Structures are given as C-alpha cells and as structure tokens.
PDB file of C-alpha atoms in Angstrom:
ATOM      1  CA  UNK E  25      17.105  33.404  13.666  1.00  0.00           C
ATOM      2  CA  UNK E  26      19.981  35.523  15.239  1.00  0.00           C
ATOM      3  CA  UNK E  27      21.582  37.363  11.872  1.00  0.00           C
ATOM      4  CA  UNK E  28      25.342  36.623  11.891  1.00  0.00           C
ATOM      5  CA  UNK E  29      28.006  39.728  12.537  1.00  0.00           C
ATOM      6  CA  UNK E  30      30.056  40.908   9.545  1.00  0.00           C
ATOM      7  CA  UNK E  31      31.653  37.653   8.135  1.00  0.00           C
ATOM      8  CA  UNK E  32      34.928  39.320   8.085  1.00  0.00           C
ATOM      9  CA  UNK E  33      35.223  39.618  12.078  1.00  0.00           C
ATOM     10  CA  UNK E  34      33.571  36.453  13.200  1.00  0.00           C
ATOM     11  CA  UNK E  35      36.634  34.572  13.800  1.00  0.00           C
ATOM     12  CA  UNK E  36      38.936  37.373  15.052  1.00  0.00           C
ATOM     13  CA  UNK E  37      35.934  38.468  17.524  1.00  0.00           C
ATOM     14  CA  UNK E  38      35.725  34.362  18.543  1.00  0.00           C
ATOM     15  CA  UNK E  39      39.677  34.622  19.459  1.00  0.00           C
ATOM     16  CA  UNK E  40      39.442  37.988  21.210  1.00  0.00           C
ATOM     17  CA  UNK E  41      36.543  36.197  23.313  1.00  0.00           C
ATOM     18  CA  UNK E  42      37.993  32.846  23.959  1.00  0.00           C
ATOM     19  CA  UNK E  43      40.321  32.701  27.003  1.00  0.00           C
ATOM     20  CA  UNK E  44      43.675  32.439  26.531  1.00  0.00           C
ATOM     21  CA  UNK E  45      45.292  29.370  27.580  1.00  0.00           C
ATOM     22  CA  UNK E  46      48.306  29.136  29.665  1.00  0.00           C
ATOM     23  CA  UNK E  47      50.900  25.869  30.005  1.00  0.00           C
ATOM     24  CA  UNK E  48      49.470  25.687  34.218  1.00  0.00           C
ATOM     25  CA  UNK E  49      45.850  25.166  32.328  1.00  0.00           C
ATOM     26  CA  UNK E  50      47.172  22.076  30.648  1.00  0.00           C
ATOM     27  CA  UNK E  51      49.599  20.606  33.222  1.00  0.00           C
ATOM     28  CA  UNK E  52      48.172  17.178  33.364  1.00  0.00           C
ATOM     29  CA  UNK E  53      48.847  16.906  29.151  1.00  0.00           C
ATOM     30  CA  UNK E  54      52.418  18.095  29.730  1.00  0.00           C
ATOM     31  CA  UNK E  55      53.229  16.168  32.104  1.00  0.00           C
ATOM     32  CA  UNK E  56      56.575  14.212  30.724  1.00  0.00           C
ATOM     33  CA  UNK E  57      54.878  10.630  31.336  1.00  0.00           C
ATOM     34  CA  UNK E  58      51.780  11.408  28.821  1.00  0.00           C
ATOM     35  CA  UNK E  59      53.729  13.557  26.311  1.00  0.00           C
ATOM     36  CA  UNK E  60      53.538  10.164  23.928  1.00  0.00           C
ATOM     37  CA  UNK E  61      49.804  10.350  24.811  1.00  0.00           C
ATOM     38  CA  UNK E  62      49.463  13.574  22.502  1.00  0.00           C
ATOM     39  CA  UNK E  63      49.652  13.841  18.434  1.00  0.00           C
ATOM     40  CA  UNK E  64      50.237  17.507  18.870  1.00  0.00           C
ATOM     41  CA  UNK E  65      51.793  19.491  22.119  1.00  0.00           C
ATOM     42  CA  UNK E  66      50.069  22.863  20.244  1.00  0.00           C
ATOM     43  CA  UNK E  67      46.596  22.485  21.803  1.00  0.00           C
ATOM     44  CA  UNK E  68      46.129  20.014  24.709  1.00  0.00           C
ATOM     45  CA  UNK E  69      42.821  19.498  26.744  1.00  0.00           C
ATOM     46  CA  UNK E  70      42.112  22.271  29.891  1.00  0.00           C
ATOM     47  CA  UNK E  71      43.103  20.412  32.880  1.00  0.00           C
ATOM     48  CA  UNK E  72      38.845  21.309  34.272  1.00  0.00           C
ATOM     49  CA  UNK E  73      37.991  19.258  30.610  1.00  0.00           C
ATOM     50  CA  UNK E  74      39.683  16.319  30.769  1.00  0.00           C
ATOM     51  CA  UNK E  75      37.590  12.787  31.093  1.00  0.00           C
ATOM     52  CA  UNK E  76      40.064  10.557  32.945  1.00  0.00           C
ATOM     53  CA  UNK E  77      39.903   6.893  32.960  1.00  0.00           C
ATOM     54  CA  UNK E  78      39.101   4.390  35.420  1.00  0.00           C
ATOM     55  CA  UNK E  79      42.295   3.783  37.135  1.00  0.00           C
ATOM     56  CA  UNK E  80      43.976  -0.026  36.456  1.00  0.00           C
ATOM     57  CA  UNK E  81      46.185  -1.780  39.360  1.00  0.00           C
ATOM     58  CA  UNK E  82      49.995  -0.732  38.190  1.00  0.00           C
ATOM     59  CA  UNK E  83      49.271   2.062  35.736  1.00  0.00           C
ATOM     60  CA  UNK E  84      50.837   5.277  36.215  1.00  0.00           C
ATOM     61  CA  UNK E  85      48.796   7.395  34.244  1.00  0.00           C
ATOM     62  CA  UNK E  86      44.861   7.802  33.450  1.00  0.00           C
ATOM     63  CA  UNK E  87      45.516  10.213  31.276  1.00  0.00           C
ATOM     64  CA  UNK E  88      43.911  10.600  27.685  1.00  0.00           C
ATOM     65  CA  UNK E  89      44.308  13.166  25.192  1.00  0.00           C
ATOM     66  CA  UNK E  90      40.408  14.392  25.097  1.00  0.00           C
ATOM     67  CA  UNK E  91      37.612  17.064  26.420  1.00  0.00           C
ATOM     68  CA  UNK E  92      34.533  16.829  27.524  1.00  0.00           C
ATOM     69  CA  UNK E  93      32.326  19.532  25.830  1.00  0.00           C
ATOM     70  CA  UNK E  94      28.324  20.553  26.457  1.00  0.00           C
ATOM     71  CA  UNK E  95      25.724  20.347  23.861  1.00  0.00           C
ATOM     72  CA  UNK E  96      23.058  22.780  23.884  1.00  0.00           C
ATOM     73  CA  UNK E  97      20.893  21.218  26.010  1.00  0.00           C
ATOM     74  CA  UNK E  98      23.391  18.192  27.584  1.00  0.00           C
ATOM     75  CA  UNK E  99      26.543  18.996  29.671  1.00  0.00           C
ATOM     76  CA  UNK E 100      29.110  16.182  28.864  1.00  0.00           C
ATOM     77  CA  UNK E 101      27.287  15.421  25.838  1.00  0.00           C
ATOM     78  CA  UNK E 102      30.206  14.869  23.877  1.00  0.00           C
ATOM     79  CA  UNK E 103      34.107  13.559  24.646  1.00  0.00           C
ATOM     80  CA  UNK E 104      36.179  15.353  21.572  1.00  0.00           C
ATOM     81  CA  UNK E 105      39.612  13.772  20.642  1.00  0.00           C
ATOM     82  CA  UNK E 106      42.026  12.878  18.848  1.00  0.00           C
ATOM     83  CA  UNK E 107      42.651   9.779  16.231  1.00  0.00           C
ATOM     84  CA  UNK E 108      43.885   6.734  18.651  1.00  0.00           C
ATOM     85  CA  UNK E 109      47.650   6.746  17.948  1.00  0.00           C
ATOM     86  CA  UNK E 110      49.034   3.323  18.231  1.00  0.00           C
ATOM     87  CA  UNK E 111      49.757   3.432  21.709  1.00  0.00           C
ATOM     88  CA  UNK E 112      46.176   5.075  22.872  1.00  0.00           C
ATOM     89  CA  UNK E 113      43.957   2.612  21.030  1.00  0.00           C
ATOM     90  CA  UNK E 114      43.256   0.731  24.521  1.00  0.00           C
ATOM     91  CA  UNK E 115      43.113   3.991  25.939  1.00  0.00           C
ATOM     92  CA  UNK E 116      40.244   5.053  23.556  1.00  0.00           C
ATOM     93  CA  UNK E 117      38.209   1.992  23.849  1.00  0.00           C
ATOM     94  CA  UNK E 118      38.510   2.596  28.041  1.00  0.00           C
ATOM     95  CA  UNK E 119      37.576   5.767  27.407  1.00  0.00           C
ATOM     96  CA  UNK E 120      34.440   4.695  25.188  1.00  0.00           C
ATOM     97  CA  UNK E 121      33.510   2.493  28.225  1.00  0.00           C
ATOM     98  CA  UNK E 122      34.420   4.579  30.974  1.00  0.00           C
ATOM     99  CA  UNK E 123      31.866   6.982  30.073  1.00  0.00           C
ATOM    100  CA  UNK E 124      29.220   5.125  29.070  1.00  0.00           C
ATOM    101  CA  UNK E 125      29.040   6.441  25.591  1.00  0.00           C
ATOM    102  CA  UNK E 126      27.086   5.047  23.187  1.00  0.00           C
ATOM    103  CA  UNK E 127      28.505   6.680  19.621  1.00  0.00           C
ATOM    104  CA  UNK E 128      31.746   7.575  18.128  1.00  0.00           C
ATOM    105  CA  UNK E 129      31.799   9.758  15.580  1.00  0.00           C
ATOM    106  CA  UNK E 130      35.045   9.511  13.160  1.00  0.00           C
ATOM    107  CA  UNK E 131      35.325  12.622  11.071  1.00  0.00           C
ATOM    108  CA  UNK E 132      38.969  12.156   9.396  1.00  0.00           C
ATOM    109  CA  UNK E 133      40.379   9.886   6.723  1.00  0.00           C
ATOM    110  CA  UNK E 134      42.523   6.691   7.512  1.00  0.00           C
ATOM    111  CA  UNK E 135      46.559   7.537   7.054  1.00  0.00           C
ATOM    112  CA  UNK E 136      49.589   5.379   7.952  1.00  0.00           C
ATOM    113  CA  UNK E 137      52.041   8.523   7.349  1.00  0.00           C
ATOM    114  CA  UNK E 138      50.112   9.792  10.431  1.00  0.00           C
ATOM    115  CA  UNK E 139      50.035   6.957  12.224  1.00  0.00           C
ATOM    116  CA  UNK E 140      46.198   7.151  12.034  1.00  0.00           C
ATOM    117  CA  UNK E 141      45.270   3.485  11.473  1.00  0.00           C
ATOM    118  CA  UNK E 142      42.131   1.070  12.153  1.00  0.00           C
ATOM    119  CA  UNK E 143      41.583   0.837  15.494  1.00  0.00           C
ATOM    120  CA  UNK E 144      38.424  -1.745  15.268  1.00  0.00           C
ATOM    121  CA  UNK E 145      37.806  -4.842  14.349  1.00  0.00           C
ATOM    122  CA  UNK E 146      36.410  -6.223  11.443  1.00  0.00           C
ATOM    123  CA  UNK E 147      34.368  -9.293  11.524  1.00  0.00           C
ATOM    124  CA  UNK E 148      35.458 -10.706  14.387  1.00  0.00           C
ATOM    125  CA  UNK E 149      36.629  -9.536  18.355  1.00  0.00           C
ATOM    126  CA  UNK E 150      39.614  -7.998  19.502  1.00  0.00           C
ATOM    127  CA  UNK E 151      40.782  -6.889  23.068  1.00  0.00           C
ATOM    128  CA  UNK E 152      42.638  -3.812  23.379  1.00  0.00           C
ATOM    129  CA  UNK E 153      43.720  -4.172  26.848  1.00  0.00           C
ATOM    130  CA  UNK E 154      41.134  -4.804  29.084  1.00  0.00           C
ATOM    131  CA  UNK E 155      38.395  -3.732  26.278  1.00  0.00           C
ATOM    132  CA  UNK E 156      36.969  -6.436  24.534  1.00  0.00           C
ATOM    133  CA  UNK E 157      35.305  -5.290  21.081  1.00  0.00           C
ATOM    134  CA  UNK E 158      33.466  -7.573  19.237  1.00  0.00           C
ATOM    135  CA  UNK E 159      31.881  -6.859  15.776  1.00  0.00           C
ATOM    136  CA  UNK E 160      27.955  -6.864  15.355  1.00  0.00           C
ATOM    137  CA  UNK E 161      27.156  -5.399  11.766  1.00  0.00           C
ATOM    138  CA  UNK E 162      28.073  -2.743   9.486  1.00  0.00           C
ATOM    139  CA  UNK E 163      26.340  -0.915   6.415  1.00  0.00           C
ATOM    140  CA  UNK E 164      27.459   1.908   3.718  1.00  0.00           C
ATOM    141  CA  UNK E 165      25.078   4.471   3.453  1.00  0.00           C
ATOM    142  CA  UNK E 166      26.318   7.032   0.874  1.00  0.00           C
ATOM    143  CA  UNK E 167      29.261   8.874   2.937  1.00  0.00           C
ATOM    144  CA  UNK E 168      28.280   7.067   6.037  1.00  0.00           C
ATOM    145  CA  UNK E 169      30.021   3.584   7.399  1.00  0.00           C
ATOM    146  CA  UNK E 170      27.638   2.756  10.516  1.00  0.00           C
ATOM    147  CA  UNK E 171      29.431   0.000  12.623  1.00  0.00           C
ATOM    148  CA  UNK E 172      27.663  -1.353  15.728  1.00  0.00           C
ATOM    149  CA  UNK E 173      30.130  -2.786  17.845  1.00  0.00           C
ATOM    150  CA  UNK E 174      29.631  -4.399  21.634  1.00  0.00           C
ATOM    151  CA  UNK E 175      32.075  -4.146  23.962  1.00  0.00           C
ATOM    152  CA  UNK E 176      32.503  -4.962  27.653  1.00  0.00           C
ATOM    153  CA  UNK E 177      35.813  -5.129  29.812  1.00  0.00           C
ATOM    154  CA  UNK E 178      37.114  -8.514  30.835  1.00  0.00           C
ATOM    155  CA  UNK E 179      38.858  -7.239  34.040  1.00  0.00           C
ATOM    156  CA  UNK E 180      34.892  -6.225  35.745  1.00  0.00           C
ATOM    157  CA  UNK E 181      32.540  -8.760  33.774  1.00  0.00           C
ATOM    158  CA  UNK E 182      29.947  -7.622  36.387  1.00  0.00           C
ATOM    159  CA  UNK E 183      29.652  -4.344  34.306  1.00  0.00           C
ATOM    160  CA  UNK E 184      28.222  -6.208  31.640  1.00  0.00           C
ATOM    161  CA  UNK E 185      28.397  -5.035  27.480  1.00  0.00           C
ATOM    162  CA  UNK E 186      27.764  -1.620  25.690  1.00  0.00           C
ATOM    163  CA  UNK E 187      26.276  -1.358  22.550  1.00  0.00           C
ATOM    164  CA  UNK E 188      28.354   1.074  20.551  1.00  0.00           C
ATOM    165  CA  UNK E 189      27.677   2.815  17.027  1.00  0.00           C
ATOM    166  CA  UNK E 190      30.750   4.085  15.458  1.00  0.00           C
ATOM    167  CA  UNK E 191      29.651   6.405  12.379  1.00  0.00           C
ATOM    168  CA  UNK E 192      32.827   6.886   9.877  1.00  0.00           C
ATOM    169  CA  UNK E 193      32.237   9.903   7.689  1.00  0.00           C
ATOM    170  CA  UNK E 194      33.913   9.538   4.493  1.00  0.00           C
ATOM    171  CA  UNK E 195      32.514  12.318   2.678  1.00  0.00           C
ATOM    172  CA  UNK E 196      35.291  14.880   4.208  1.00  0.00           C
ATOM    173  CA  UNK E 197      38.663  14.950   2.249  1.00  0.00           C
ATOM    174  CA  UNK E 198      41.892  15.777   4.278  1.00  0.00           C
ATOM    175  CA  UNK E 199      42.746  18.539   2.065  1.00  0.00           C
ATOM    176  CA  UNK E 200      39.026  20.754   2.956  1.00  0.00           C
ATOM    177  CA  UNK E 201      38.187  22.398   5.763  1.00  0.00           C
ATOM    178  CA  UNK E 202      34.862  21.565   5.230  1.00  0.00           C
ATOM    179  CA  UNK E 203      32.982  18.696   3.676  1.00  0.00           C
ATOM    180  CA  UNK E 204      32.053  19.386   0.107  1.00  0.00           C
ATOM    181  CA  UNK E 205      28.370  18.517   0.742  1.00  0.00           C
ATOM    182  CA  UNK E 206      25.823  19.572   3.770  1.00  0.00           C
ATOM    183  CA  UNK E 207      23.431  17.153   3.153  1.00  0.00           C
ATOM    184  CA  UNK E 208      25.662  14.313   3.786  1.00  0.00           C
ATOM    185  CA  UNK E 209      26.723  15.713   7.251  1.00  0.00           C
ATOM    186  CA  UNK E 210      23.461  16.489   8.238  1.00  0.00           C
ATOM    187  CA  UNK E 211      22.833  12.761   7.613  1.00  0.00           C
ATOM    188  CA  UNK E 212      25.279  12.175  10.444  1.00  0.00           C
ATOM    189  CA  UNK E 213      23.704  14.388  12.355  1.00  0.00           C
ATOM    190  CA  UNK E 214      20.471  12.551  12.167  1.00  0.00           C
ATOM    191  CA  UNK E 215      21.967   8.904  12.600  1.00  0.00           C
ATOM    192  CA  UNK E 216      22.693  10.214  16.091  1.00  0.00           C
ATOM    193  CA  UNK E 217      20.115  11.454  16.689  1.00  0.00           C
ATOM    194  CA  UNK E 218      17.853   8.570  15.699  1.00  0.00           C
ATOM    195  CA  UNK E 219      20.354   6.162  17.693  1.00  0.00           C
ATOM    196  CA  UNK E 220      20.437   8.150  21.017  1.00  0.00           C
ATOM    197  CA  UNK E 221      16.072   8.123  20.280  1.00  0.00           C
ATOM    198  CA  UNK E 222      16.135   4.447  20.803  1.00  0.00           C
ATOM    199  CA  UNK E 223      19.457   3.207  22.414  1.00  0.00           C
ATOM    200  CA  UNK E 224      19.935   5.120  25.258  1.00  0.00           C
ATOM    201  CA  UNK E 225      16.872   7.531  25.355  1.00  0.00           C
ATOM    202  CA  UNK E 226      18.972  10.494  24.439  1.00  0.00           C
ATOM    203  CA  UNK E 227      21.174  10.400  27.622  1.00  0.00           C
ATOM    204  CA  UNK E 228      24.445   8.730  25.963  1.00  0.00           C
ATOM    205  CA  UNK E 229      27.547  10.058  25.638  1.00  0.00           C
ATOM    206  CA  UNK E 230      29.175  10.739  22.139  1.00  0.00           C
ATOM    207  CA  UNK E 231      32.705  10.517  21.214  1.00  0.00           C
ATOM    208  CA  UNK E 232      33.767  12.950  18.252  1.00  0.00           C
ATOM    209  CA  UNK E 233      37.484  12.553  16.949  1.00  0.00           C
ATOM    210  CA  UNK E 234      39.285  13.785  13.938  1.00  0.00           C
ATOM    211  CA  UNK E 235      42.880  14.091  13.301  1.00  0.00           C
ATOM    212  CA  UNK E 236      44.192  16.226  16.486  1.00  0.00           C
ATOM    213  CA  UNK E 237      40.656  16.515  18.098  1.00  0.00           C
ATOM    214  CA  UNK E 238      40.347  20.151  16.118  1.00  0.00           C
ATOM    215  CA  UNK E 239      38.438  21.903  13.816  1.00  0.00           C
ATOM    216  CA  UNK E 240      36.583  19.498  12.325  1.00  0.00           C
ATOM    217  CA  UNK E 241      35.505  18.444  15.758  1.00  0.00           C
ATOM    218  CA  UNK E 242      34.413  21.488  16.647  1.00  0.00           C
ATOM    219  CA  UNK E 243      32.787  22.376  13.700  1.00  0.00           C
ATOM    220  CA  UNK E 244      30.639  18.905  14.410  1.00  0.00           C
ATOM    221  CA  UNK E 245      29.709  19.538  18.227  1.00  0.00           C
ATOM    222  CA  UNK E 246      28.763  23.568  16.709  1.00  0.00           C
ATOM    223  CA  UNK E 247      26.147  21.674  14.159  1.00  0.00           C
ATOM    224  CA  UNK E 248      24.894  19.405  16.809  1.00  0.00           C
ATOM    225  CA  UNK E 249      24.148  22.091  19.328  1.00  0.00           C
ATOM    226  CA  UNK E 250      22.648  24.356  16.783  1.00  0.00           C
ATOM    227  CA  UNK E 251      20.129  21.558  15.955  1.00  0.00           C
ATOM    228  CA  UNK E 252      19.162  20.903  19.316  1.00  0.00           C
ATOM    229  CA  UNK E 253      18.673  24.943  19.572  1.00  0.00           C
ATOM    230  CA  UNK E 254      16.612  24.384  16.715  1.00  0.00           C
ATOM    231  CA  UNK E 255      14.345  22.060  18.473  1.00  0.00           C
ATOM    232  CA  UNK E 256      14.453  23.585  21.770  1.00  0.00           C
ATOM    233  CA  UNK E 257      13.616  27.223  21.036  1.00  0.00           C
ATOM    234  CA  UNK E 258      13.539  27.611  16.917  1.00  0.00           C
ATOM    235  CA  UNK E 259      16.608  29.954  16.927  1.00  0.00           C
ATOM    236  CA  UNK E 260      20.244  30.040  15.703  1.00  0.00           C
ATOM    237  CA  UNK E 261      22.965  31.536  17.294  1.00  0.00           C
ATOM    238  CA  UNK E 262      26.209  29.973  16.348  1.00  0.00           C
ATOM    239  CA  UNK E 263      28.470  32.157  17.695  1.00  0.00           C
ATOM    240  CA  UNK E 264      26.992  31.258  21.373  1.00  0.00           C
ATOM    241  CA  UNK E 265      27.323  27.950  20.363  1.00  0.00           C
ATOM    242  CA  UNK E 266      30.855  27.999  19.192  1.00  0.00           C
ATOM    243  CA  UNK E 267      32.298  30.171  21.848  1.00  0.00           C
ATOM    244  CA  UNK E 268      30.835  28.030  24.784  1.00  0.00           C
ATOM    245  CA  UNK E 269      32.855  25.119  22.730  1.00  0.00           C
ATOM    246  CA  UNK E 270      36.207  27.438  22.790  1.00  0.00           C
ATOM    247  CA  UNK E 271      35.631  28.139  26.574  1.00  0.00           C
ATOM    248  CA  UNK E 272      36.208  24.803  26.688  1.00  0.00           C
ATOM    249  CA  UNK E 273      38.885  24.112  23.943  1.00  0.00           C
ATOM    250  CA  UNK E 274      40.065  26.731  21.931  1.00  0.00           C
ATOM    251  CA  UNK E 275      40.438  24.711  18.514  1.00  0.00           C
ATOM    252  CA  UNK E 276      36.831  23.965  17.980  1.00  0.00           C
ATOM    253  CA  UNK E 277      35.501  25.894  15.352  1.00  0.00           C
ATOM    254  CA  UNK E 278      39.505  26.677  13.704  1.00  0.00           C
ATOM    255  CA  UNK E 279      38.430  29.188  10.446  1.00  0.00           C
ATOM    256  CA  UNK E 280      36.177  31.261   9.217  1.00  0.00           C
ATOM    257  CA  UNK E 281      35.006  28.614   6.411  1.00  0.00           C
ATOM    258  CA  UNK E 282      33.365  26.025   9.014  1.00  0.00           C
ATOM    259  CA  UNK E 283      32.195  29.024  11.299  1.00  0.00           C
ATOM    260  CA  UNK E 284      30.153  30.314   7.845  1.00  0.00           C
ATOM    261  CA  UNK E 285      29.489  26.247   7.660  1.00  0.00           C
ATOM    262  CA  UNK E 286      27.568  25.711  10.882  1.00  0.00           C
ATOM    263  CA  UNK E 287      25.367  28.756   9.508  1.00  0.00           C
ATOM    264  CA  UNK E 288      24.692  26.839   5.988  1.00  0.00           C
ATOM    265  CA  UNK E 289      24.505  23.140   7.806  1.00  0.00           C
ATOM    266  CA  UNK E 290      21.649  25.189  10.207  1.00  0.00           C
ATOM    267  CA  UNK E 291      19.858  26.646   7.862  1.00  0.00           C
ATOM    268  CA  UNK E 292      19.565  23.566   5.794  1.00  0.00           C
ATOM    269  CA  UNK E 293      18.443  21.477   8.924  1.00  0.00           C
ATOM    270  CA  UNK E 294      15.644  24.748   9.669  1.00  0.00           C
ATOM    271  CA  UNK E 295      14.074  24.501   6.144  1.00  0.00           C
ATOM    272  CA  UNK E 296      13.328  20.311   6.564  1.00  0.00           C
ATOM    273  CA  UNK E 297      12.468  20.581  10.407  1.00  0.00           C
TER     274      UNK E 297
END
C-alpha cells in the first residue's frame, strides 16, 4: 500500500490542497430564507454539491443542508449532513426518498441541548410531512442499532415504498474525535456493505450525518472509499481519498487523529480481506 507522508504535515498539506471556499460558492445556504435550515453558518454545502429536493406546490425553498460526495468507485454514493434540527426532520426524510437511498448512517450521540433529537419512529408510523415512516424491526448488535424502516410519500402513492436501514453507531462518544475501537466501525462498514449486496445490488444511495455533517462524516465516507480501493485494486491511498472528499466539502476528514484513523481502520480491514 501507498506509505503515508510525514504524519506531522498530512493535515496542513490536505488544507494547502483543498480549495478555498468563498461566500458566492455557498450562495444557495446563505440565502436569508434557509439560514434556519443550517446548525452552523461556518461550513455550508458548495452550491455544485448540493442534493435538492423534489419541489412541493407552495414551498419556497428546496433547500437542505447536505452534499453529495463520490465513493471510490460510485459518484453520488453518499449524501453527508447534518443531524435533522427540528424544523428539517421532513426535510431529511424527503431527502432520504428523493434520492432513492437505501441507508442512513447516524454517527453522533442523541442531545436535546443541541437540539439533536429522535427523528424516527419507534414501533409504530409517523409522517413527517409528506414522508410516511413506518417501523419494520430493530436489533442491538454491540455498538450497532440497525433499524429497517419503510417509507413512501403520501402526496405520489404511485412511487410506491423504500426499504430503508438506518445504522445508529453508539460506540463514538461526543467528547473523541475518533471512536475508541476500529473493530466496531468496521462492523458498520460491513452492515453496508452486506445491505447494499442484497437490497439494492450495490447501486443505493447512503446518507451519512453527524452533528454538523463534519469530521466524523468525513472520516466515515474516507473508510468506505478506502475499502472499496481495497477491493478494487488492493491499495491504500487515503490522502487521494480524503482530498477528493474536501474538493467537495472541506470539513471531511477535520484533524490529524481521524486522518491517522482511516490508515488504522484500512489496515485492519486489509489483514481480514
């Protein structure tokens, strides 16, 4: 595999590399009518990036806060963003069925103080908006809560239902940058993987959020690509991987810790493929 630069300038040669984004790259996030669309006004998606939603008679806005980013081998592969805030949970579920994805990936803890609440049901069906989501099962593996959910939208019944499998990662404290264990992530990994094999043949879209649609994003889209790498062509080069995710949003991979991660999470993946 590709040997990794000098640990020390990884990161600062990652920010000299990644483009530097100006306000006119992010007018559509700025705009004063989705400004309560955003957790943070720091880093908003590239204008080119952003996955908009099917349009609804009356609504002014089909904005959501969220990029579409390539996998190694899949453009679009995944739709990072952020936690639903209160007012984007119907947003997030249109977004989950605009796009025909059949995952979500949630990589952050639950926290009222941050307005970062449940947004799915348990037991039972809920519409948010036009989005109905009923629950089909759910089991606890370890660090892993895998949810299947099916959802279709009650304003075009003629679209029919989705199948969706929402993976919540618990193993990932608020306070780390990374999760304490590899294993466990690489887990998640494979869920995916397995799901996509027999769902959707591979072809499905997934959705990846943390908190702000960050780091810990990022630093899951980085592992993802590296393993399909892995498979393709039995190399590793992370820091191809990662900057083709900054290109895109320049958050993804936020500190040297989960850059060195990727590397570990890799490695560990190499030695049981």
């Amino acid at each position: 595999y590709n040997k990794p630069e000098p640990q020390t300038t990884c990161i600062e040669t990652l920010n000299i590399v990644t483009p530097r984004v100006r306000p006119e790259d992010c007018s559509i996030g700025l705009l004063p009518r989705n400004h309560d669309k955003n957790r943070c006004m720091d880093v908003l998606p590239l204008d080119r990036c952003l996955p908009f939603l099917i349009s609804v008679d009356g609504e002014s806005s089909n904005y959501i806060n969220a990029a579409l980013m390539d996998s190694h081998k899949q453009p679009a592969a995944f739709i990072v963003t952020q936690h639903p805030l209160p007012n984007t949970i119907a947003d997030f579920w249109r977004l989950v069925f605009d796009y025909n994805c059949s995952s979500v990936v949630m990589l952050n803890e639950m926290d009222a103080a941050q307005l970062c609440m449940q947004y799915w049901p348990e037991k039972t069906s809920c519409c948010y908006g036009p989005i109905q989501v009923e629950f089909v099962s759910a089991d606890i593996d370890e660090d892993i809560i895998n949810r299947i959910f099916r959802i279709c939208n009650m304003a075009r019944p003629q679209d029919g239902y989705r199948i969706v499998q929402h993976l919540q990662y618990i193993g990932w404290p608020a306070y780390r940058d990374i999760p304490p264990s590899k294993r466990s992530l690489l887990k998640v990994v494979r869920r995916l993987e397995k799901w996509q094999e027999q769902y959707d043949g591979r072809d499905g879209r997934t959705v990846v959020h943390c908190l702000n649609g960050g780091g810990r994003s990022g630093t899951f889209c980085a592992i993802c690509s590296v393993c399909e790498m892995i498979q393709q062509q039995n190399i590793i080069d992370v820091f191809h991987i990662v900057k083709t995710l900054r290109n895109n949003k320049s958050n993804m991979v936020e500190s040297l810790e989960q850059y060195k991660f990727v590397y570990e999470v890799a490695l560990e993946y190499l030695s049981s493929f």
